[in-house]
CSV table of C-alpha atoms in Angstrom, one decimal:
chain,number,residue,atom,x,y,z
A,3,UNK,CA,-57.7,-10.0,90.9
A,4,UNK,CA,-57.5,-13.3,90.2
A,5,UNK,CA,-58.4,-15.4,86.7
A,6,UNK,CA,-61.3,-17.3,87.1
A,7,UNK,CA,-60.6,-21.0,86.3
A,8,UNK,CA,-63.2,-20.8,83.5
A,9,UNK,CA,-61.3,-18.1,81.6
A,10,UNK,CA,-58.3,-19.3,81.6
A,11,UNK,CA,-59.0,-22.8,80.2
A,12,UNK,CA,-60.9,-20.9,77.8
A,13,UNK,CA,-57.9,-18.5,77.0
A,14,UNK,CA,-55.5,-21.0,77.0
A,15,UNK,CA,-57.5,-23.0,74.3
A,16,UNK,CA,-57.5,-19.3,71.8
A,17,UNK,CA,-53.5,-19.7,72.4
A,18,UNK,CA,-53.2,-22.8,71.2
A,19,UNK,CA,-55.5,-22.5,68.2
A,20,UNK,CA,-53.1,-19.8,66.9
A,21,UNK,CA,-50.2,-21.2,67.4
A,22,UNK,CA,-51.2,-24.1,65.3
A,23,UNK,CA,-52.8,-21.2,62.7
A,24,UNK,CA,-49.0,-19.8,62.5
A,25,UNK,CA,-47.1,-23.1,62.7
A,26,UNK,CA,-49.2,-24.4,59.4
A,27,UNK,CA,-47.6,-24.1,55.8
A,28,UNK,CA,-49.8,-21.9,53.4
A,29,UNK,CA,-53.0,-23.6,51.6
A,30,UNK,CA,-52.4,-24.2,48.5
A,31,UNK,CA,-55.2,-22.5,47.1
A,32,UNK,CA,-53.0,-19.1,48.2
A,33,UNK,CA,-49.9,-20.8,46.5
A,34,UNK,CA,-51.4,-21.7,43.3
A,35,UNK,CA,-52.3,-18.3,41.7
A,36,UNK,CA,-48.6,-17.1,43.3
A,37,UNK,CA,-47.4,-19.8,41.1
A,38,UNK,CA,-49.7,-19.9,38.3
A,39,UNK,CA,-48.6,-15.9,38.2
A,40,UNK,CA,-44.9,-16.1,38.3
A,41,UNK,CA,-45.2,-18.7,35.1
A,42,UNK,CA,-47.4,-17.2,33.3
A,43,UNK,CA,-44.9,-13.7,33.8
A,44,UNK,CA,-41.8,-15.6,33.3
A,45,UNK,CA,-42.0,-18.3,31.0
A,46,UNK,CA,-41.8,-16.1,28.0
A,47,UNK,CA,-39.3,-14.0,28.8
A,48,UNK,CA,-37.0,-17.0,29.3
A,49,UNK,CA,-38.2,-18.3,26.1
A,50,UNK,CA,-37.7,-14.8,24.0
A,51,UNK,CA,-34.1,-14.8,26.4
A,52,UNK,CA,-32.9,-18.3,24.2
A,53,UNK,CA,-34.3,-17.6,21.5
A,54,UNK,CA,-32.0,-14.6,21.0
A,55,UNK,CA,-28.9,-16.4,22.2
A,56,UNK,CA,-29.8,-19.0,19.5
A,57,UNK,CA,-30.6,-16.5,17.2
A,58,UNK,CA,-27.3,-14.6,17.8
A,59,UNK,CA,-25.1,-18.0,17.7
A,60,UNK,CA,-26.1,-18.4,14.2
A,61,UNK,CA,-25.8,-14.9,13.4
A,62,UNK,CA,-21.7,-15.3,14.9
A,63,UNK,CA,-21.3,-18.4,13.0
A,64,UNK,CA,-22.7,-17.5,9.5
A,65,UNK,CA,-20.5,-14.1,9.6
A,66,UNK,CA,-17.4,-16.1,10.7
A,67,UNK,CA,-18.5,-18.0,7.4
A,68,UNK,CA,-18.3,-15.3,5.3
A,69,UNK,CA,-15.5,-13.8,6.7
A,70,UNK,CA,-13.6,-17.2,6.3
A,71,UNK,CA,-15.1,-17.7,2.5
A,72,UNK,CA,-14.3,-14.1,1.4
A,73,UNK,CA,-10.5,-15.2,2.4
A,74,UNK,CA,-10.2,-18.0,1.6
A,75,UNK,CA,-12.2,-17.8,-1.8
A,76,UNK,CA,-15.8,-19.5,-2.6
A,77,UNK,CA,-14.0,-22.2,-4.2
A,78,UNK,CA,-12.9,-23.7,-0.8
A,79,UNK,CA,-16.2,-24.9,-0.1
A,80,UNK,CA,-16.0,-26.7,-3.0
A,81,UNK,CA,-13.1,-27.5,-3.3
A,82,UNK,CA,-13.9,-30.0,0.4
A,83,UNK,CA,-16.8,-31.3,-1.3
A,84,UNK,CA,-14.7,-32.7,-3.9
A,85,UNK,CA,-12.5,-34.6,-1.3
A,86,UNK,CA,-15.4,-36.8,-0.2
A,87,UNK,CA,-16.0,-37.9,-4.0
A,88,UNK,CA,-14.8,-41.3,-4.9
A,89,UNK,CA,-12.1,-41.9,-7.6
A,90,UNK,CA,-14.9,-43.8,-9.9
A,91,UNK,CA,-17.2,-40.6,-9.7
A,92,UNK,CA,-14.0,-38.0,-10.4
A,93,UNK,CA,-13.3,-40.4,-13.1
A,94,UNK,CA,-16.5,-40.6,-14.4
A,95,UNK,CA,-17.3,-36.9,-14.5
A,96,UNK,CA,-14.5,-34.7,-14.5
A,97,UNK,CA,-11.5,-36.9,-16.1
A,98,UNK,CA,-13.8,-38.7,-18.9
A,99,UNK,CA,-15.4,-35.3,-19.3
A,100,UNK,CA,-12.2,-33.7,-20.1
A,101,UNK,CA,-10.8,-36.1,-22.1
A,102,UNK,CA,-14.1,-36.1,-24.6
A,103,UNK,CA,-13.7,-32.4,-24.8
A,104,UNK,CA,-10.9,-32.2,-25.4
A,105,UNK,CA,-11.2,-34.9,-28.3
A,106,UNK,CA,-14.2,-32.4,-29.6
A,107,UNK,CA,-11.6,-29.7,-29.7
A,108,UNK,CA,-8.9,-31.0,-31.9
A,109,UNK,CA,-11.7,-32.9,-34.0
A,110,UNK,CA,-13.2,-29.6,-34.6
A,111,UNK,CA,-9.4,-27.8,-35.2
A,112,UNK,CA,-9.1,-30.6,-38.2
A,113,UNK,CA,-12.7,-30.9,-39.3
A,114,UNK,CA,-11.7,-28.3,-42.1
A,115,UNK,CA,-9.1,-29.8,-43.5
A,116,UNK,CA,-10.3,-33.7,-43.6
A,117,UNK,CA,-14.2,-33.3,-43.8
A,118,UNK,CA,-14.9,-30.7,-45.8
A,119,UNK,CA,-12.1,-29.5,-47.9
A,120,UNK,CA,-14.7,-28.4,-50.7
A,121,UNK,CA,-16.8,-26.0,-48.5
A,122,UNK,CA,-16.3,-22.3,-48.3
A,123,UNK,CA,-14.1,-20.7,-45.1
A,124,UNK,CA,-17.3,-18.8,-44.6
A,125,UNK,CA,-19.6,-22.1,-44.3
A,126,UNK,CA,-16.8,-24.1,-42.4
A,127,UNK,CA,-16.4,-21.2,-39.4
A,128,UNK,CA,-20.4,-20.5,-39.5
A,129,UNK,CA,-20.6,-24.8,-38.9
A,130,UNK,CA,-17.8,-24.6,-36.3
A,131,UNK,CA,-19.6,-22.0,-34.5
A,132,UNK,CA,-23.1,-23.9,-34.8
A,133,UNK,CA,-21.1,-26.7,-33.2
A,134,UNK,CA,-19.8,-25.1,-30.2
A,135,UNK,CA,-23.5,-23.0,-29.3
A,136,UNK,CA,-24.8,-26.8,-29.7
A,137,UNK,CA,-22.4,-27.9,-27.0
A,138,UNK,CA,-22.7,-24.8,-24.9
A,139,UNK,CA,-26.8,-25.1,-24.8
A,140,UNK,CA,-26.8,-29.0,-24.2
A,141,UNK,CA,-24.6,-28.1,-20.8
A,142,UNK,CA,-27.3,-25.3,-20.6
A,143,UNK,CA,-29.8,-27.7,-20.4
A,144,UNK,CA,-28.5,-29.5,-17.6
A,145,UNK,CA,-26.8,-26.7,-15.9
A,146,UNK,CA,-29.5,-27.0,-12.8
A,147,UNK,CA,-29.9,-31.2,-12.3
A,148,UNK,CA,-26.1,-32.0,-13.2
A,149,UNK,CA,-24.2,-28.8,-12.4
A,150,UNK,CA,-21.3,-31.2,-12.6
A,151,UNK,CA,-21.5,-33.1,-15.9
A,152,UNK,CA,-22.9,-29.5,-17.5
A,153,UNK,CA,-20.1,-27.1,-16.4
A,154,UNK,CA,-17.4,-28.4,-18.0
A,155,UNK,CA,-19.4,-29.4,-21.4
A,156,UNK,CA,-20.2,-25.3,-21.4
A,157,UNK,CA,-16.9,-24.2,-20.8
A,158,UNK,CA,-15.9,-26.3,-23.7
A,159,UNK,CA,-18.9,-24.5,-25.9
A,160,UNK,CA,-17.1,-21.5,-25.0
A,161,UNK,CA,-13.5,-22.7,-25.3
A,162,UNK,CA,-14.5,-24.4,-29.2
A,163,UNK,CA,-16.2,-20.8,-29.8
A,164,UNK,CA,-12.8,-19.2,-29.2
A,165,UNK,CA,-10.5,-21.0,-31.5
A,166,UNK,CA,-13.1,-20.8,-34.1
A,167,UNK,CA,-12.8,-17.5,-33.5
A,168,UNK,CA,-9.1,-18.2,-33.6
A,169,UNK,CA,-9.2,-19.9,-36.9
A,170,UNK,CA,-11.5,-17.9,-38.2
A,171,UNK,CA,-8.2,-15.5,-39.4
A,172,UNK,CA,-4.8,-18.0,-38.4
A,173,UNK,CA,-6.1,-21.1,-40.3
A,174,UNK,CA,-5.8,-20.5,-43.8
A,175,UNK,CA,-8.4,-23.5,-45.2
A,176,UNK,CA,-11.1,-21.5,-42.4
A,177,UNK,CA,-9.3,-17.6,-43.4
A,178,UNK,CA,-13.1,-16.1,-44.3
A,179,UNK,CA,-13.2,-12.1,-41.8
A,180,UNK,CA,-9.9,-9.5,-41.4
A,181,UNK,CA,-7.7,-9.6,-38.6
A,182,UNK,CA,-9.0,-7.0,-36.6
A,183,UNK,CA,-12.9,-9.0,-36.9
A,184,UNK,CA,-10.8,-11.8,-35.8
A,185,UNK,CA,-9.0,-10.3,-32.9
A,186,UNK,CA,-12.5,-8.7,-32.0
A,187,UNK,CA,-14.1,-12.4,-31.9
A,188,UNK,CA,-11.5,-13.6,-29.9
A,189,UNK,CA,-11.3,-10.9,-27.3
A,190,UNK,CA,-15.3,-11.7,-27.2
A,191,UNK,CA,-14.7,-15.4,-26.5
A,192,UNK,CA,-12.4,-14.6,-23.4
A,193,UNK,CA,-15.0,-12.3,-21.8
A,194,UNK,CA,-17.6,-14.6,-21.9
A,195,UNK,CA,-15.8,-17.4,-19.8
A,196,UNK,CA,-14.4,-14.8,-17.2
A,197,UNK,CA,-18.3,-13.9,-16.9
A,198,UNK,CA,-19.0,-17.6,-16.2
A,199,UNK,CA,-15.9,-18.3,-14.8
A,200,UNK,CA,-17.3,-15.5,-11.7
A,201,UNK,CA,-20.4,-16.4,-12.0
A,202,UNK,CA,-20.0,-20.3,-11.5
A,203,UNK,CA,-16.9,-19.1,-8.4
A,204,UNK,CA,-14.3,-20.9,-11.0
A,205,UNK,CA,-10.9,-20.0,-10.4
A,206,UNK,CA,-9.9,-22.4,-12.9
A,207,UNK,CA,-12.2,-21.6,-16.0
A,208,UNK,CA,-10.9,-18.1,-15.1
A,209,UNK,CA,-7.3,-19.1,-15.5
A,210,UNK,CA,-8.3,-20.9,-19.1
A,211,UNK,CA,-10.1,-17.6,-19.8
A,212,UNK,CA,-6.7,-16.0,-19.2
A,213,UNK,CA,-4.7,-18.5,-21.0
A,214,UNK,CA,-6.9,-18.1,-24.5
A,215,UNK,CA,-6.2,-14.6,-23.7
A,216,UNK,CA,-2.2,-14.4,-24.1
A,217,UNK,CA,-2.7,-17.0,-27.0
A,218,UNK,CA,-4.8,-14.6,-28.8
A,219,UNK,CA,-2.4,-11.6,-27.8
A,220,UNK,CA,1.1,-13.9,-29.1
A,221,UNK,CA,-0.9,-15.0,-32.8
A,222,UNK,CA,-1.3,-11.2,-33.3
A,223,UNK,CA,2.4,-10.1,-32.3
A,224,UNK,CA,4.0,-8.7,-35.1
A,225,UNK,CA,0.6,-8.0,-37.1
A,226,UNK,CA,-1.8,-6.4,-34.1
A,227,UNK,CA,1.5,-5.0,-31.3
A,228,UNK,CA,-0.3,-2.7,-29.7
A,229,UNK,CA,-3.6,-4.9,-29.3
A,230,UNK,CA,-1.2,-7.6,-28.4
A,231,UNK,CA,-0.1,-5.7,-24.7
A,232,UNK,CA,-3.0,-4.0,-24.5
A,233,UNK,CA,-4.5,-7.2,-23.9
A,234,UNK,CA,-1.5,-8.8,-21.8
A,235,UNK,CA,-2.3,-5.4,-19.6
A,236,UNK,CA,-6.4,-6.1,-19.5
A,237,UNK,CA,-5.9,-9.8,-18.1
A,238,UNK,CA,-3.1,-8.5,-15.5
A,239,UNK,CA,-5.7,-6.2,-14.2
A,240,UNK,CA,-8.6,-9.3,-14.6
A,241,UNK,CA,-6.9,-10.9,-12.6
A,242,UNK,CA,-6.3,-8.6,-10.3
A,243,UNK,CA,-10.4,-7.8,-9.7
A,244,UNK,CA,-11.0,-11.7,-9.5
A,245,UNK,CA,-8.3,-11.4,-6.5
A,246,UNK,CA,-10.1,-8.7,-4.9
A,247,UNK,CA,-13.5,-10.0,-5.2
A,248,UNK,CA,-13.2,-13.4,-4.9
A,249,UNK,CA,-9.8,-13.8,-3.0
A,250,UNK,CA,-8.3,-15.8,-6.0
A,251,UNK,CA,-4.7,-15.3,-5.1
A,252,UNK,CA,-3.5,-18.2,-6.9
A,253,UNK,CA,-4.9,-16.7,-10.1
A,254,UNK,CA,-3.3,-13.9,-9.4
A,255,UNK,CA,0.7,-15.6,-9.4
A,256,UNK,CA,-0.9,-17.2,-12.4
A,257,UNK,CA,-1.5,-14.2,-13.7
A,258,UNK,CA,2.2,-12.2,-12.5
A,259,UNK,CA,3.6,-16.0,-14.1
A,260,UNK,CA,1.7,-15.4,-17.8
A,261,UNK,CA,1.7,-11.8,-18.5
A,262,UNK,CA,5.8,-11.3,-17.9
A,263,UNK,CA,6.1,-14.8,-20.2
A,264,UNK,CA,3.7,-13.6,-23.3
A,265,UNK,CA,5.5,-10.2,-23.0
A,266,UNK,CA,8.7,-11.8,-23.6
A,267,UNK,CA,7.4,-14.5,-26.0
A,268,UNK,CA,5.9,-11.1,-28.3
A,269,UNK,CA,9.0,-9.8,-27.8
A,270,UNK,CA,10.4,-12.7,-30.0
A,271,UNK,CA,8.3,-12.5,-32.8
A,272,UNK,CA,8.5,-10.4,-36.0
A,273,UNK,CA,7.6,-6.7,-35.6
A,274,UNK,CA,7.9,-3.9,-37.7
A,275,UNK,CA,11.0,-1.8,-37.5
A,276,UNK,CA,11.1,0.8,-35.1
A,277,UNK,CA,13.9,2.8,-33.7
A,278,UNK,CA,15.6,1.6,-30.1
A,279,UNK,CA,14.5,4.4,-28.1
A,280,UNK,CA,10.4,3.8,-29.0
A,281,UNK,CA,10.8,0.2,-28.4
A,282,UNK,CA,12.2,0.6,-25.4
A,283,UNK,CA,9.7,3.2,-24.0
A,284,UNK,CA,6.8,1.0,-25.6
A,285,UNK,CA,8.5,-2.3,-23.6
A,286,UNK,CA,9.1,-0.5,-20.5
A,287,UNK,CA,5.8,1.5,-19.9
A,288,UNK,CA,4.1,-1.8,-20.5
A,289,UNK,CA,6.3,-3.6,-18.1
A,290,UNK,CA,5.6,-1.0,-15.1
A,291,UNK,CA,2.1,-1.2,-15.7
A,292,UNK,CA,2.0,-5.1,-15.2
A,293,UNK,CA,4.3,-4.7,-12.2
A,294,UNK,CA,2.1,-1.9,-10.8
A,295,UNK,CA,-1.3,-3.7,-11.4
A,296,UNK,CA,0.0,-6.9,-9.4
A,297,UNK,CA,1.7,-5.0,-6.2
A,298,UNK,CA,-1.7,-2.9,-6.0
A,299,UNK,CA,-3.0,-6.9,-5.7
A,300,UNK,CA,-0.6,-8.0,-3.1
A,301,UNK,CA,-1.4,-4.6,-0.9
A,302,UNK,CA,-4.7,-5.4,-1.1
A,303,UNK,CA,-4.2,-9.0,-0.2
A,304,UNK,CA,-2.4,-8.6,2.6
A,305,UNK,CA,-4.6,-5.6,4.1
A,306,UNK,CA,-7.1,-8.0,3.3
A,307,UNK,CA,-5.7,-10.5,5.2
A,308,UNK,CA,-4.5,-8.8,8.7
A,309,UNK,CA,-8.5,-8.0,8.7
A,310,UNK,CA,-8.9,-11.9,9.0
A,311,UNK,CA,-7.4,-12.8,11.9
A,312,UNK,CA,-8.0,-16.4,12.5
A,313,UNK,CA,-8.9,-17.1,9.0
A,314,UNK,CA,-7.9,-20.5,7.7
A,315,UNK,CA,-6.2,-20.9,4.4
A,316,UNK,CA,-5.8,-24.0,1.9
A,317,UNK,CA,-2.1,-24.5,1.8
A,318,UNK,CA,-1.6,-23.6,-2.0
A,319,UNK,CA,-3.5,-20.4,-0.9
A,320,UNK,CA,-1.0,-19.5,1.5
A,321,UNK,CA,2.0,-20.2,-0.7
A,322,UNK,CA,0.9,-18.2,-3.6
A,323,UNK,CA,0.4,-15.2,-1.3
A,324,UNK,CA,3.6,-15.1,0.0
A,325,UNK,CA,4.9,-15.6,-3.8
A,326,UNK,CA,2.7,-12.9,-5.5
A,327,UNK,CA,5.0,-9.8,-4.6
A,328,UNK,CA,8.4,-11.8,-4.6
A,329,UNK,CA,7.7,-13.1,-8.0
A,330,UNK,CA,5.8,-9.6,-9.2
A,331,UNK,CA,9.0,-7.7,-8.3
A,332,UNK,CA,12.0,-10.6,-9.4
A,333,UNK,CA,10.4,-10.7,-13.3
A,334,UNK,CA,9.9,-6.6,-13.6
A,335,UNK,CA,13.2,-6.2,-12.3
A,336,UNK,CA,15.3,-8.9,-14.7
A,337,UNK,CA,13.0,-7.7,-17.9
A,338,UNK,CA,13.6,-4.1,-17.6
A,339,UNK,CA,17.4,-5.0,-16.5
A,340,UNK,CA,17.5,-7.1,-19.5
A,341,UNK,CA,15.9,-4.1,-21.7
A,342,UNK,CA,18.3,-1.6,-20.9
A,343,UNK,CA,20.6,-4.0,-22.6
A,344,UNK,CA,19.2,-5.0,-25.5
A,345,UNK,CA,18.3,-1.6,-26.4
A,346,UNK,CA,21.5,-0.3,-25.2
A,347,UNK,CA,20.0,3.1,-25.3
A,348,UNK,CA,19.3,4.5,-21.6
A,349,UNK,CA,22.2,2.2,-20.1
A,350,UNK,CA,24.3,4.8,-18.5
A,351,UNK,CA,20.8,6.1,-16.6
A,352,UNK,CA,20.4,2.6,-15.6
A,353,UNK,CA,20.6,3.6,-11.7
A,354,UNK,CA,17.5,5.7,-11.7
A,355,UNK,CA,16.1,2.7,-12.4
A,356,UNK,CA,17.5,0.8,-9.1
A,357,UNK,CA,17.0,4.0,-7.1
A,358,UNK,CA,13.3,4.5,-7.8
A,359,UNK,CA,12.7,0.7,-7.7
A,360,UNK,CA,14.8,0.5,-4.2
A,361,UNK,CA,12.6,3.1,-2.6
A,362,UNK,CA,9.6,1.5,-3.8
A,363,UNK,CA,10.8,-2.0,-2.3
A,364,UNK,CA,11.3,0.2,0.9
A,365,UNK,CA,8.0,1.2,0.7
A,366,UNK,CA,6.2,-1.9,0.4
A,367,UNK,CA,8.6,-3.5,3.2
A,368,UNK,CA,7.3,-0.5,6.0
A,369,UNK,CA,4.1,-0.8,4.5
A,370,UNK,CA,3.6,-4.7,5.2
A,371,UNK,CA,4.9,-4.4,8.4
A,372,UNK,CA,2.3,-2.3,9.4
A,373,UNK,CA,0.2,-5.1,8.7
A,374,UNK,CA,2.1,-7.6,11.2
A,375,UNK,CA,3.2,-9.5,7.6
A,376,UNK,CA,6.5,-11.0,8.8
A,377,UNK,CA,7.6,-11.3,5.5
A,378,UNK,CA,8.6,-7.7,5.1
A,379,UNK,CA,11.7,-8.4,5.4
A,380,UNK,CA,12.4,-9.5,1.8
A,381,UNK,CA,11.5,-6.1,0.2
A,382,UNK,CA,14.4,-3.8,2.4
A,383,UNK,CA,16.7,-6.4,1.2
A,384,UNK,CA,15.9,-6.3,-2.1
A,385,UNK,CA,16.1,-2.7,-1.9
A,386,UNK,CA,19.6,-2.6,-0.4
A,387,UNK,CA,20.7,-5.1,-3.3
A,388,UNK,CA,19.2,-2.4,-6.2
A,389,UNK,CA,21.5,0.7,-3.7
A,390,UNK,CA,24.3,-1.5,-4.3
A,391,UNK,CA,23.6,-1.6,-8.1
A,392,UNK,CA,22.9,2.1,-8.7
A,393,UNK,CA,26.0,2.9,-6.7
A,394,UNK,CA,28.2,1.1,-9.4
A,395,UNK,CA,26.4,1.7,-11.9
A,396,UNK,CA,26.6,5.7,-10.7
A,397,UNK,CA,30.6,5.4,-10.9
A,398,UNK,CA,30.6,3.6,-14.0
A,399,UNK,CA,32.0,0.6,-12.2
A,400,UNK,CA,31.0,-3.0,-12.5
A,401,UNK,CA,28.0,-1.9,-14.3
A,402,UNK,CA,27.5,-4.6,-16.8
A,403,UNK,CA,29.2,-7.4,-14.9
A,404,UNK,CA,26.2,-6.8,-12.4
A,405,UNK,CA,23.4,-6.4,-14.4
């Protein structure tokens, strides 16, 4: 039947109402706690989110730091300081610093002699010694506040306390303790700067530790021999640990450099007489053993290295890398060549020599490569120069012309 005009004004009116009801946003009093809610969730979650990516970006850069630094050597880090240091302040500490030590030094090498001729060698070392602790504890003193200015001053303690070790024996107006007490003192001296030397990340204190060393082990050649490469062998294979700790590779060419040199400069001075065939296993085995010590160095370098990929170098580091084997393997090869000569007592066995060396060379090459070290290259063709060698030397031909 029909709607009555009454309802359906009436239902009409309900229609409208709820469209309107439907078309209107939400109140914000149903919004608020929706919002309030999702903050309240979120908020920390985003906040714990960048404080890990923060937390691991640091983490990323300080281990690419100590990848870099265990390269490249702790020195580096100094070593940029320095550049930013005007010329008045290197002047001022480091150069005027040196010079006054320095001045110390040969004032104390002449006190002796000039100051106190009259006093006993006995009193004269035991002042020479008071001397150098002095110097060494007023650097002490300031070792924290002026790292700089006390550094040097107690490296040149330690330095003063060598040669007065040195002089203690070699210096005849100081002569008061026996060789061997004076050897001992000495050999004392050098292991207390290598100690600072690593402690204070000095490659160069640690290469005047290892220059004190080889002048203590040339003063005793002909009186001490066996001490004498004994100790040439024990700062080859210091050096050798600074490298691997501390990535000191230029300490380490230093170190190929000196201990071939004070071999041959011991070899120079007077020695007892022995027969040709002991001094030429004595030279020899003490030879190897310095050329064996420095190419377990380079190995380790260069493994060392292809684990760095990306690592930056100074350029002096770079160079003496590349130099460390080259050089390590040119000076074992022309003493022992030059051995076998002298000696003149194994010469017609001489190609063993080349053979076993060649297929060591051959070794090293393959082994470098394996490493991606493009400079491989250098050890097969030193090999197939020491083939050529043995092969005349073999037939008897050319032999000495060659050599």
């Amino acid at each position: 039947p029909p709607a009555s005009p009454v309802l359906a004004e009436e239902t009409e009116e309900v229609s409208e109402v709820v469209a309107e009801q439907l078309a209107e946003p939400a109140a914000p009093v149903i919004k608020a706690p929706t919002t309030a809610s999702v903050t309240a969730t979120e908020l920390p979650s985003r906040v714990t989110q960048e404080e890990d990516r923060t937390a691991e970006a640091a983490a990323n850069e300080a281990e690419t730091g100590v990848a870099q630094n265990e390269v490249a050597g702790p020195e580096q880090v100094e070593d940029l300081g320095d550049s930013a240091v005007g010329l008045e302040t290197k002047l001022g500490t480091v150069w005027t610093l040196g010079v006054g030590l320095g001045l110390i030094a040969i004032a104390a090498a002449y006190y002796a002699r000039a100051i106190f001729p009259s006093l006993a060698p006995m009193w004269k070392v035991t002042i020479a010694y008071a001397g150098a602790v002095v110097l060494f504890a007023v650097g002490k003193v300031f070792e924290r506040k002026l790292a700089r200015f006390a550094k040097p001053v107690m490296a040149g303690g330690l330095a003063l306390g060598f040669f007065v070790s040195y002089a203690a024996y070699f210096i005849t107006p100081m002569r008061a303790v026996t060789l061997p007490v004076s050897l001992a003192w000495m050999t004392a001296g050098v292991v207390a700067i290598l100690v600072f030397a690593a402690r204070w990340r000095s490659q160069p204190l640690a290469a005047l530790a290892i220059v004190l060393g080889h002048t203590s082990a040339y003063v005793a050649a002909g009186s001490a021999d066996t001490f004498s490469l004994v100790i040439i062998t024990a700062l080859s294979i210091v050096a050798v640990v600074l490298l691997v700790r501390h990535g000191w590779v230029e300490l380490a060419l230093f170190g190929v450099v000196t201990a071939y040199a004070a071999h041959i400069l011991w070899s120079f001075a007077d020695h007892p007489p022995v027969s040709a065939d002991r001094a030429y296993w004595v030279n020899v085995s003490f030879f190897t053993s310095y050329y064996v010590i420095f190419l377990f160095g380079d190995l380790v370098w260069w493994r060392r290295v292809s684990g760095r990929a990306g690592a930056e170098f100074r350029r002096t580091q770079e160079l003496a890398g590349r130099l460390v084997g080259p050089v390590n393997v040119t000076l074992f090869l022309s003493a022992v060549c030059y051995l076998y000569v002298a000696t003149n007592v194994y010469l017609t066995d001489i190609q063993w020599f080349f053979f076993v060396l060649a297929a060591v060379q051959v070794a090293h090459g393959r082994y470098l490569r394996t490493l991606g070290n493009d400079d491989y290259v250098f050890y097969p063709a030193v090999a197939a120069i020491l083939v050529t060698l043995g092969v005349f030397s073999a037939f008897e031909a050319l032999s000495l012309d060659l050599v």
